[in-house]
PDB file of N, CA, C and O in Angstrom:
ATOM      1  N   LYS A   1      10.228  -3.185   1.388  1.00  0.00           N
ATOM      2  CA  LYS A   1       9.225  -4.133   1.558  1.00  0.00           C
ATOM      3  C   LYS A   1       8.775  -3.645   0.004  1.00  0.00           C
ATOM      4  O   LYS A   1       8.671  -2.083  -0.183  1.00  0.00           O
ATOM      5  N   THR A   2       8.235  -4.097  -0.597  1.00  0.00           N
ATOM      6  CA  THR A   2       7.529  -4.109  -2.341  1.00  0.00           C
ATOM      7  C   THR A   2       6.187  -4.375  -2.176  1.00  0.00           C
ATOM      8  O   THR A   2       5.821  -5.424  -2.204  1.00  0.00           O
ATOM      9  N   VAL A   3       5.413  -3.246  -2.501  1.00  0.00           N
ATOM     10  CA  VAL A   3       3.921  -3.720  -3.251  1.00  0.00           C
ATOM     11  C   VAL A   3       3.496  -3.552  -4.203  1.00  0.00           C
ATOM     12  O   VAL A   3       4.064  -2.565  -4.982  1.00  0.00           O
ATOM     13  N   GLN A   4       3.146  -4.542  -4.616  1.00  0.00           N
ATOM     14  CA  GLN A   4       2.821  -4.572  -6.143  1.00  0.00           C
ATOM     15  C   GLN A   4       1.069  -4.540  -6.499  1.00  0.00           C
ATOM     16  O   GLN A   4       0.413  -5.049  -5.897  1.00  0.00           O
ATOM     17  N   TYR A   5       1.078  -4.114  -7.411  1.00  0.00           N
ATOM     18  CA  TYR A   5      -0.306  -3.716  -8.008  1.00  0.00           C
ATOM     19  C   TYR A   5      -0.755  -3.585  -9.611  1.00  0.00           C
ATOM     20  O   TYR A   5       0.308  -3.330 -10.060  1.00  0.00           O
ATOM     21  N   GLU A   6      -1.888  -4.105 -10.103  1.00  0.00           N
ATOM     22  CA  GLU A   6      -1.779  -3.923 -11.244  1.00  0.00           C
ATOM     23  C   GLU A   6      -3.423  -3.135 -11.601  1.00  0.00           C
ATOM     24  O   GLU A   6      -4.205  -3.205 -10.888  1.00  0.00           O
ATOM     25  N   MET A   7      -3.270  -2.463 -12.716  1.00  0.00           N
ATOM     26  CA  MET A   7      -4.281  -1.557 -12.990  1.00  0.00           C
ATOM     27  C   MET A   7      -4.643  -1.929 -14.469  1.00  0.00           C
ATOM     28  O   MET A   7      -4.816  -2.221 -15.000  1.00  0.00           O
ATOM     29  N   PRO A   8      -6.347  -2.784 -14.296  1.00  0.00           N
ATOM     30  CA  PRO A   8      -7.018  -3.407 -15.232  1.00  0.00           C
ATOM     31  C   PRO A   8      -7.398  -2.283 -16.115  1.00  0.00           C
ATOM     32  O   PRO A   8      -7.750  -2.274 -17.244  1.00  0.00           O
ATOM     33  N   LYS A   9      -7.856  -0.815 -15.345  1.00  0.00           N
ATOM     34  CA  LYS A   9      -8.280  -0.022 -16.337  1.00  0.00           C
ATOM     35  C   LYS A   9      -7.587   1.425 -15.748  1.00  0.00           C
ATOM     36  O   LYS A   9      -7.064   1.324 -14.622  1.00  0.00           O
ATOM     37  N   ASN A  10      -7.702   2.543 -16.265  1.00  0.00           N
ATOM     38  CA  ASN A  10      -6.953   3.703 -15.693  1.00  0.00           C
ATOM     39  C   ASN A  10      -8.099   4.171 -14.813  1.00  0.00           C
ATOM     40  O   ASN A  10      -9.268   4.618 -14.740  1.00  0.00           O
ATOM     41  N   GLY A  11      -7.309   4.913 -13.670  1.00  0.00           N
ATOM     42  CA  GLY A  11      -8.533   5.162 -12.716  1.00  0.00           C
ATOM     43  C   GLY A  11      -7.369   6.069 -11.696  1.00  0.00           C
ATOM     44  O   GLY A  11      -6.222   5.646 -11.340  1.00  0.00           O
ATOM     45  N   ASN A  12      -8.249   6.377 -10.409  1.00  0.00           N
ATOM     46  CA  ASN A  12      -7.400   6.983  -9.470  1.00  0.00           C
ATOM     47  C   ASN A  12      -7.107   5.865  -8.387  1.00  0.00           C
ATOM     48  O   ASN A  12      -7.996   4.618  -7.958  1.00  0.00           O
ATOM     49  N   VAL A  13      -5.786   6.042  -7.752  1.00  0.00           N
ATOM     50  CA  VAL A  13      -5.394   4.558  -6.757  1.00  0.00           C
ATOM     51  C   VAL A  13      -5.194   5.291  -5.459  1.00  0.00           C
ATOM     52  O   VAL A  13      -4.571   6.355  -5.464  1.00  0.00           O
ATOM     53  N   ASN A  14      -5.114   4.411  -4.329  1.00  0.00           N
ATOM     54  CA  ASN A  14      -4.534   4.864  -3.116  1.00  0.00           C
ATOM     55  C   ASN A  14      -4.381   3.709  -2.666  1.00  0.00           C
ATOM     56  O   ASN A  14      -4.869   2.597  -2.373  1.00  0.00           O
ATOM     57  N   ILE A  15      -2.769   3.953  -1.775  1.00  0.00           N
ATOM     58  CA  ILE A  15      -2.417   2.700  -1.232  1.00  0.00           C
ATOM     59  C   ILE A  15      -2.029   3.635   0.084  1.00  0.00           C
ATOM     60  O   ILE A  15      -1.028   4.091  -0.129  1.00  0.00           O
ATOM     61  N   SER A  16      -2.288   2.839   0.940  1.00  0.00           N
ATOM     62  CA  SER A  16      -1.674   3.527   2.479  1.00  0.00           C
ATOM     63  C   SER A  16      -1.097   2.314   3.353  1.00  0.00           C
ATOM     64  O   SER A  16      -1.804   1.121   3.298  1.00  0.00           O
ATOM     65  N   ILE A  17      -0.372   2.556   4.150  1.00  0.00           N
ATOM     66  CA  ILE A  17       0.143   1.709   5.004  1.00  0.00           C
ATOM     67  C   ILE A  17      -0.712   1.498   6.345  1.00  0.00           C
ATOM     68  O   ILE A  17      -0.355   3.226   7.075  1.00  0.00           O
ATOM     69  N   TYR A  18      -1.219   1.158   7.175  1.00  0.00           N
ATOM     70  CA  TYR A  18      -1.652   1.304   8.652  1.00  0.00           C
ATOM     71  C   TYR A  18      -0.985   0.490   9.808  1.00  0.00           C
ATOM     72  O   TYR A  18      -0.700  -1.157   9.285  1.00  0.00           O
ATOM     73  N   ASN A  19      -0.735   0.938  10.763  1.00  0.00           N
ATOM     74  CA  ASN A  19      -0.291  -0.062  11.858  1.00  0.00           C
ATOM     75  C   ASN A  19      -1.553  -1.048  12.167  1.00  0.00           C
ATOM     76  O   ASN A  19      -2.523  -0.649  12.124  1.00  0.00           O
ATOM     77  N   ILE A  20      -1.127  -1.910  13.576  1.00  0.00           N
ATOM     78  CA  ILE A  20      -1.796  -2.676  14.132  1.00  0.00           C
ATOM     79  C   ILE A  20      -3.081  -2.112  14.640  1.00  0.00           C
ATOM     80  O   ILE A  20      -4.132  -2.598  14.865  1.00  0.00           O
ATOM     81  N   LYS A  21      -2.997  -0.871  15.158  1.00  0.00           N
ATOM     82  CA  LYS A  21      -3.793   0.075  15.839  1.00  0.00           C
ATOM     83  C   LYS A  21      -4.949   0.646  15.013  1.00  0.00           C
ATOM     84  O   LYS A  21      -5.963   1.060  15.099  1.00  0.00           O
ATOM     85  N   GLY A  22      -4.445   0.636  13.757  1.00  0.00           N
ATOM     86  CA  GLY A  22      -5.190   1.055  12.234  1.00  0.00           C
ATOM     87  C   GLY A  22      -5.064   2.391  12.229  1.00  0.00           C
ATOM     88  O   GLY A  22      -5.755   3.047  11.452  1.00  0.00           O
ATOM     89  N   GLU A  23      -3.901   3.027  12.568  1.00  0.00           N
ATOM     90  CA  GLU A  23      -3.628   4.182  12.398  1.00  0.00           C
ATOM     91  C   GLU A  23      -2.801   4.355  11.267  1.00  0.00           C
ATOM     92  O   GLU A  23      -2.089   3.638  11.152  1.00  0.00           O
ATOM     93  N   LEU A  24      -3.129   5.712  10.246  1.00  0.00           N
ATOM     94  CA  LEU A  24      -2.457   5.574   9.520  1.00  0.00           C
ATOM     95  C   LEU A  24      -1.117   5.937   9.339  1.00  0.00           C
ATOM     96  O   LEU A  24      -0.381   6.849  10.322  1.00  0.00           O
ATOM     97  N   VAL A  25      -0.277   5.204   8.622  1.00  0.00           N
ATOM     98  CA  VAL A  25       1.708   5.419   9.047  1.00  0.00           C
ATOM     99  C   VAL A  25       2.246   6.166   7.732  1.00  0.00           C
ATOM    100  O   VAL A  25       2.829   7.147   7.604  1.00  0.00           O
ATOM    101  N   GLU A  26       1.555   5.894   6.617  1.00  0.00           N
ATOM    102  CA  GLU A  26       2.128   6.446   5.702  1.00  0.00           C
ATOM    103  C   GLU A  26       1.553   6.070   4.214  1.00  0.00           C
ATOM    104  O   GLU A  26       0.434   4.786   3.757  1.00  0.00           O
ATOM    105  N   LYS A  27       1.066   7.378   3.394  1.00  0.00           N
ATOM    106  CA  LYS A  27       0.663   6.937   1.897  1.00  0.00           C
ATOM    107  C   LYS A  27       1.592   6.882   0.925  1.00  0.00           C
ATOM    108  O   LYS A  27       2.226   7.591   0.951  1.00  0.00           O
ATOM    109  N   LEU A  28       1.262   5.476   0.146  1.00  0.00           N
ATOM    110  CA  LEU A  28       2.447   5.468  -0.739  1.00  0.00           C
ATOM    111  C   LEU A  28       2.301   5.885  -2.038  1.00  0.00           C
ATOM    112  O   LEU A  28       2.928   6.149  -2.959  1.00  0.00           O
ATOM    113  N   VAL A  29       0.438   5.882  -2.168  1.00  0.00           N
ATOM    114  CA  VAL A  29       0.080   6.402  -3.908  1.00  0.00           C
ATOM    115  C   VAL A  29      -1.123   6.924  -3.393  1.00  0.00           C
ATOM    116  O   VAL A  29      -1.948   6.272  -2.473  1.00  0.00           O
ATOM    117  N   ASP A  30      -1.241   8.302  -4.049  1.00  0.00           N
ATOM    118  CA  ASP A  30      -2.384   8.804  -4.182  1.00  0.00           C
ATOM    119  C   ASP A  30      -2.855   9.624  -5.443  1.00  0.00           C
ATOM    120  O   ASP A  30      -2.539  10.812  -5.241  1.00  0.00           O
ATOM    121  N   GLY A  31      -3.265   9.137  -6.469  1.00  0.00           N
ATOM    122  CA  GLY A  31      -3.163   9.718  -7.554  1.00  0.00           C
ATOM    123  C   GLY A  31      -3.540   8.714  -8.720  1.00  0.00           C
ATOM    124  O   GLY A  31      -4.388   7.573  -8.789  1.00  0.00           O
ATOM    125  N   TYR A  32      -3.821   9.175 -10.068  1.00  0.00           N
ATOM    126  CA  TYR A  32      -4.612   8.907 -10.907  1.00  0.00           C
ATOM    127  C   TYR A  32      -3.056   8.078 -11.967  1.00  0.00           C
ATOM    128  O   TYR A  32      -2.034   8.364 -11.981  1.00  0.00           O
ATOM    129  N   LYS A  33      -3.366   6.651 -12.109  1.00  0.00           N
ATOM    130  CA  LYS A  33      -2.548   5.705 -12.645  1.00  0.00           C
ATOM    131  C   LYS A  33      -3.416   5.254 -13.973  1.00  0.00           C
ATOM    132  O   LYS A  33      -4.871   5.014 -13.939  1.00  0.00           O
ATOM    133  N   ASN A  34      -2.204   5.025 -15.155  1.00  0.00           N
ATOM    134  CA  ASN A  34      -2.948   4.094 -16.562  1.00  0.00           C
ATOM    135  C   ASN A  34      -3.024   2.674 -16.179  1.00  0.00           C
ATOM    136  O   ASN A  34      -2.123   2.291 -15.455  1.00  0.00           O
ATOM    137  N   ILE A  35      -3.575   1.976 -17.522  1.00  0.00           N
ATOM    138  CA  ILE A  35      -3.329   0.771 -17.284  1.00  0.00           C
ATOM    139  C   ILE A  35      -2.089   0.106 -17.022  1.00  0.00           C
ATOM    140  O   ILE A  35      -1.124   0.553 -17.286  1.00  0.00           O
ATOM    141  N   GLY A  36      -1.589  -0.899 -16.644  1.00  0.00           N
ATOM    142  CA  GLY A  36      -0.379  -1.428 -16.348  1.00  0.00           C
ATOM    143  C   GLY A  36      -0.338  -2.184 -15.185  1.00  0.00           C
ATOM    144  O   GLY A  36      -1.129  -1.931 -13.780  1.00  0.00           O
ATOM    145  N   LYS A  37       1.024  -2.579 -14.701  1.00  0.00           N
ATOM    146  CA  LYS A  37       1.780  -3.067 -13.402  1.00  0.00           C
ATOM    147  C   LYS A  37       2.604  -2.064 -13.035  1.00  0.00           C
ATOM    148  O   LYS A  37       3.088  -1.433 -13.704  1.00  0.00           O
ATOM    149  N   TYR A  38       2.416  -1.853 -12.004  1.00  0.00           N
ATOM    150  CA  TYR A  38       3.305  -1.028 -10.978  1.00  0.00           C
ATOM    151  C   TYR A  38       3.752  -1.788  -9.422  1.00  0.00           C
ATOM    152  O   TYR A  38       3.158  -2.668  -9.368  1.00  0.00           O
ATOM    153  N   SER A  39       4.929  -1.125  -9.388  1.00  0.00           N
ATOM    154  CA  SER A  39       5.605  -1.578  -7.957  1.00  0.00           C
ATOM    155  C   SER A  39       5.914  -0.343  -7.089  1.00  0.00           C
ATOM    156  O   SER A  39       6.449   0.966  -7.804  1.00  0.00           O
ATOM    157  N   ILE A  40       5.623  -0.234  -5.900  1.00  0.00           N
ATOM    158  CA  ILE A  40       5.891   0.954  -5.098  1.00  0.00           C
ATOM    159  C   ILE A  40       7.079   0.052  -3.839  1.00  0.00           C
ATOM    160  O   ILE A  40       6.676  -0.867  -3.547  1.00  0.00           O
ATOM    161  N   GLN A  41       7.943   1.071  -3.569  1.00  0.00           N
ATOM    162  CA  GLN A  41       8.910   0.446  -2.298  1.00  0.00           C
ATOM    163  C   GLN A  41       8.034   1.389  -0.975  1.00  0.00           C
ATOM    164  O   GLN A  41       8.192   2.655  -1.107  1.00  0.00           O
ATOM    165  N   TRP A  42       8.043   0.438   0.078  1.00  0.00           N
ATOM    166  CA  TRP A  42       7.708   0.849   0.994  1.00  0.00           C
ATOM    167  C   TRP A  42       9.404   1.192   2.112  1.00  0.00           C
ATOM    168  O   TRP A  42       9.696  -0.056   2.298  1.00  0.00           O
ATOM    169  N   ASN A  43       9.703   2.104   2.451  1.00  0.00           N
ATOM    170  CA  ASN A  43      11.093   2.100   2.862  1.00  0.00           C
ATOM    171  C   ASN A  43      10.414   2.682   4.819  1.00  0.00           C
ATOM    172  O   ASN A  43      10.581   4.120   4.991  1.00  0.00           O
ATOM    173  N   PRO A  44      10.100   1.650   5.331  1.00  0.00           N
ATOM    174  CA  PRO A  44      10.022   1.620   7.023  1.00  0.00           C
ATOM    175  C   PRO A  44      11.166   2.005   7.808  1.00  0.00           C
ATOM    176  O   PRO A  44      11.064   1.445   8.869  1.00  0.00           O
ATOM    177  N   GLN A  45      12.179   2.705   7.908  1.00  0.00           N
ATOM    178  CA  GLN A  45      13.434   3.149   8.098  1.00  0.00           C
ATOM    179  C   GLN A  45      12.956   3.231   9.604  1.00  0.00           C
ATOM    180  O   GLN A  45      13.557   2.743  10.997  1.00  0.00           O
ATOM    181  N   ASN A  46      11.880   4.127  10.012  1.00  0.00           N
ATOM    182  CA  ASN A  46      11.767   4.370  11.232  1.00  0.00           C
ATOM    183  C   ASN A  46      10.324   3.854  11.890  1.00  0.00           C
ATOM    184  O   ASN A  46       9.752   4.098  13.320  1.00  0.00           O
ATOM    185  N   MET A  47       9.977   2.594  11.202  1.00  0.00           N
ATOM    186  CA  MET A  47       9.054   1.955  12.125  1.00  0.00           C
ATOM    187  C   MET A  47       9.853   0.505  12.989  1.00  0.00           C
ATOM    188  O   MET A  47      10.763   0.206  12.041  1.00  0.00           O
ATOM    189  N   SER A  48       8.896   0.193  13.701  1.00  0.00           N
ATOM    190  CA  SER A  48       9.331  -0.804  14.568  1.00  0.00           C
ATOM    191  C   SER A  48       9.074  -1.978  14.123  1.00  0.00           C
ATOM    192  O   SER A  48       8.045  -2.449  13.059  1.00  0.00           O
ATOM    193  N   SER A  49       9.460  -3.499  14.603  1.00  0.00           N
ATOM    194  CA  SER A  49       9.253  -4.785  13.900  1.00  0.00           C
ATOM    195  C   SER A  49       7.400  -4.987  14.334  1.00  0.00           C
ATOM    196  O   SER A  49       7.182  -4.438  15.123  1.00  0.00           O
ATOM    197  N   GLY A  50       7.013  -5.338  13.004  1.00  0.00           N
ATOM    198  CA  GLY A  50       5.278  -6.133  13.747  1.00  0.00           C
ATOM    199  C   GLY A  50       4.589  -6.068  12.625  1.00  0.00           C
ATOM    200  O   GLY A  50       5.051  -6.171  11.472  1.00  0.00           O
ATOM    201  N   GLN A  51       3.472  -6.343  12.967  1.00  0.00           N
ATOM    202  CA  GLN A  51       2.302  -6.296  11.977  1.00  0.00           C
ATOM    203  C   GLN A  51       1.854  -4.982  11.284  1.00  0.00           C
ATOM    204  O   GLN A  51       1.280  -4.023  11.974  1.00  0.00           O
ATOM    205  N   TYR A  52       1.946  -4.911  10.062  1.00  0.00           N
ATOM    206  CA  TYR A  52       1.254  -3.681   9.068  1.00  0.00           C
ATOM    207  C   TYR A  52       0.203  -4.173   7.935  1.00  0.00           C
ATOM    208  O   TYR A  52      -0.055  -5.249   7.631  1.00  0.00           O
ATOM    209  N   PHE A  53      -0.520  -3.476   7.838  1.00  0.00           N
ATOM    210  CA  PHE A  53      -1.704  -3.567   6.767  1.00  0.00           C
ATOM    211  C   PHE A  53      -1.519  -2.488   5.599  1.00  0.00           C
ATOM    212  O   PHE A  53      -1.222  -1.408   5.915  1.00  0.00           O
ATOM    213  N   TYR A  54      -1.883  -3.288   4.347  1.00  0.00           N
ATOM    214  CA  TYR A  54      -1.667  -1.946   3.339  1.00  0.00           C
ATOM    215  C   TYR A  54      -3.305  -2.180   2.637  1.00  0.00           C
ATOM    216  O   TYR A  54      -3.440  -3.257   2.689  1.00  0.00           O
ATOM    217  N   HIS A  55      -3.472  -1.135   2.561  1.00  0.00           N
ATOM    218  CA  HIS A  55      -4.837  -0.782   1.955  1.00  0.00           C
ATOM    219  C   HIS A  55      -5.058  -0.381   0.431  1.00  0.00           C
ATOM    220  O   HIS A  55      -4.387   0.707   0.376  1.00  0.00           O
ATOM    221  N   ILE A  56      -5.575  -0.827  -0.348  1.00  0.00           N
ATOM    222  CA  ILE A  56      -5.521  -0.595  -1.779  1.00  0.00           C
ATOM    223  C   ILE A  56      -6.932  -0.046  -2.339  1.00  0.00           C
ATOM    224  O   ILE A  56      -7.744  -0.869  -2.225  1.00  0.00           O
ATOM    225  N   SER A  57      -7.339   1.312  -2.934  1.00  0.00           N
ATOM    226  CA  SER A  57      -8.674   1.503  -3.367  1.00  0.00           C
ATOM    227  C   SER A  57      -8.155   1.644  -4.496  1.00  0.00           C
ATOM    228  O   SER A  57      -7.206   2.906  -4.654  1.00  0.00           O
ATOM    229  N   VAL A  58      -9.188   1.376  -5.511  1.00  0.00           N
ATOM    230  CA  VAL A  58      -8.799   1.600  -7.113  1.00  0.00           C
ATOM    231  C   VAL A  58     -10.621   1.701  -7.366  1.00  0.00           C
ATOM    232  O   VAL A  58     -10.950   0.794  -7.901  1.00  0.00           O
ATOM    233  N   ASP A  59     -10.776   2.742  -7.585  1.00  0.00           N
ATOM    234  CA  ASP A  59     -12.069   3.081  -8.139  1.00  0.00           C
ATOM    235  C   ASP A  59     -13.203   2.267  -7.735  1.00  0.00           C
ATOM    236  O   ASP A  59     -13.733   1.543  -8.870  1.00  0.00           O
ATOM    237  N   GLY A  60     -13.564   1.973  -6.753  1.00  0.00           N
ATOM    238  CA  GLY A  60     -14.582   1.083  -6.306  1.00  0.00           C
ATOM    239  C   GLY A  60     -14.154  -0.315  -5.609  1.00  0.00           C
ATOM    240  O   GLY A  60     -14.863  -0.882  -4.837  1.00  0.00           O
ATOM    241  N   PHE A  61     -12.881  -0.822  -6.083  1.00  0.00           N
ATOM    242  CA  PHE A  61     -12.271  -2.206  -5.681  1.00  0.00           C
ATOM    243  C   PHE A  61     -11.392  -1.567  -4.292  1.00  0.00           C
ATOM    244  O   PHE A  61     -10.710  -0.635  -4.346  1.00  0.00           O
ATOM    245  N   VAL A  62     -11.816  -2.318  -3.197  1.00  0.00           N
ATOM    246  CA  VAL A  62     -11.180  -2.167  -2.159  1.00  0.00           C
ATOM    247  C   VAL A  62     -10.133  -3.621  -1.389  1.00  0.00           C
ATOM    248  O   VAL A  62     -10.668  -4.592  -1.452  1.00  0.00           O
ATOM    249  N   GLN A  63      -8.913  -3.348  -1.358  1.00  0.00           N
ATOM    250  CA  GLN A  63      -8.329  -4.617  -0.758  1.00  0.00           C
ATOM    251  C   GLN A  63      -7.465  -4.293   0.563  1.00  0.00           C
ATOM    252  O   GLN A  63      -6.840  -3.242   0.385  1.00  0.00           O
ATOM    253  N   THR A  64      -7.358  -5.109   1.488  1.00  0.00           N
ATOM    254  CA  THR A  64      -6.834  -4.839   2.666  1.00  0.00           C
ATOM    255  C   THR A  64      -5.679  -5.962   2.938  1.00  0.00           C
ATOM    256  O   THR A  64      -6.409  -6.797   2.969  1.00  0.00           O
ATOM    257  N   LYS A  65      -4.377  -5.788   2.930  1.00  0.00           N
ATOM    258  CA  LYS A  65      -3.764  -6.953   3.123  1.00  0.00           C
ATOM    259  C   LYS A  65      -2.592  -6.759   4.223  1.00  0.00           C
ATOM    260  O   LYS A  65      -2.413  -5.726   4.560  1.00  0.00           O
ATOM    261  N   LYS A  66      -2.332  -7.870   4.981  1.00  0.00           N
ATOM    262  CA  LYS A  66      -1.634  -7.997   6.084  1.00  0.00           C
ATOM    263  C   LYS A  66      -0.071  -8.400   5.615  1.00  0.00           C
ATOM    264  O   LYS A  66       0.252  -9.005   4.550  1.00  0.00           O
ATOM    265  N   MET A  67       0.972  -7.422   6.171  1.00  0.00           N
ATOM    266  CA  MET A  67       2.513  -7.881   6.145  1.00  0.00           C
ATOM    267  C   MET A  67       2.888  -7.916   7.430  1.00  0.00           C
ATOM    268  O   MET A  67       2.706  -7.030   8.483  1.00  0.00           O
ATOM    269  N   VAL A  68       3.897  -8.523   7.541  1.00  0.00           N
ATOM    270  CA  VAL A  68       5.159  -8.369   8.998  1.00  0.00           C
ATOM    271  C   VAL A  68       6.411  -7.805   8.612  1.00  0.00           C
ATOM    272  O   VAL A  68       6.967  -8.114   7.168  1.00  0.00           O
ATOM    273  N   LEU A  69       6.582  -6.915   9.379  1.00  0.00           N
ATOM    274  CA  LEU A  69       7.799  -6.454   9.216  1.00  0.00           C
ATOM    275  C   LEU A  69       9.050  -6.773  10.135  1.00  0.00           C
ATOM    276  O   LEU A  69       8.533  -6.556  11.815  1.00  0.00           O
ATOM    277  N   LEU A  70       9.947  -7.386   9.565  1.00  0.00           N
ATOM    278  CA  LEU A  70      10.741  -7.795  10.859  1.00  0.00           C
ATOM    279  C   LEU A  70      12.672  -6.976  10.276  1.00  0.00           C
ATOM    280  O   LEU A  70      12.620  -6.860   9.511  1.00  0.00           O
ATOM    281  N   LYS A  71      12.868  -6.769  11.313  1.00  0.00           N
ATOM    282  CA  LYS A  71      14.190  -5.912  11.686  1.00  0.00           C
ATOM    283  C   LYS A  71      15.123  -6.643  12.026  1.00  0.00           C
ATOM    284  O   LYS A  71      14.655  -7.349  13.187  1.00  0.00           O
TER     285      LYS A  71
END
């Protein structure tokens, strides 16, 4: 799975994956990024099929999106 995001300004970004129970599965990004477009690969080898959520937080902007993992 690929998660793509764009930084309209420099800032701290956090992208985390959660399972359907709201438990943190993995942190994909946690640090400072410059302006630009980015993509990060999530390699869920040890995860079972099902619904997951990725949570993006960038200097006050917060967004959560659902994704489905099929194996």
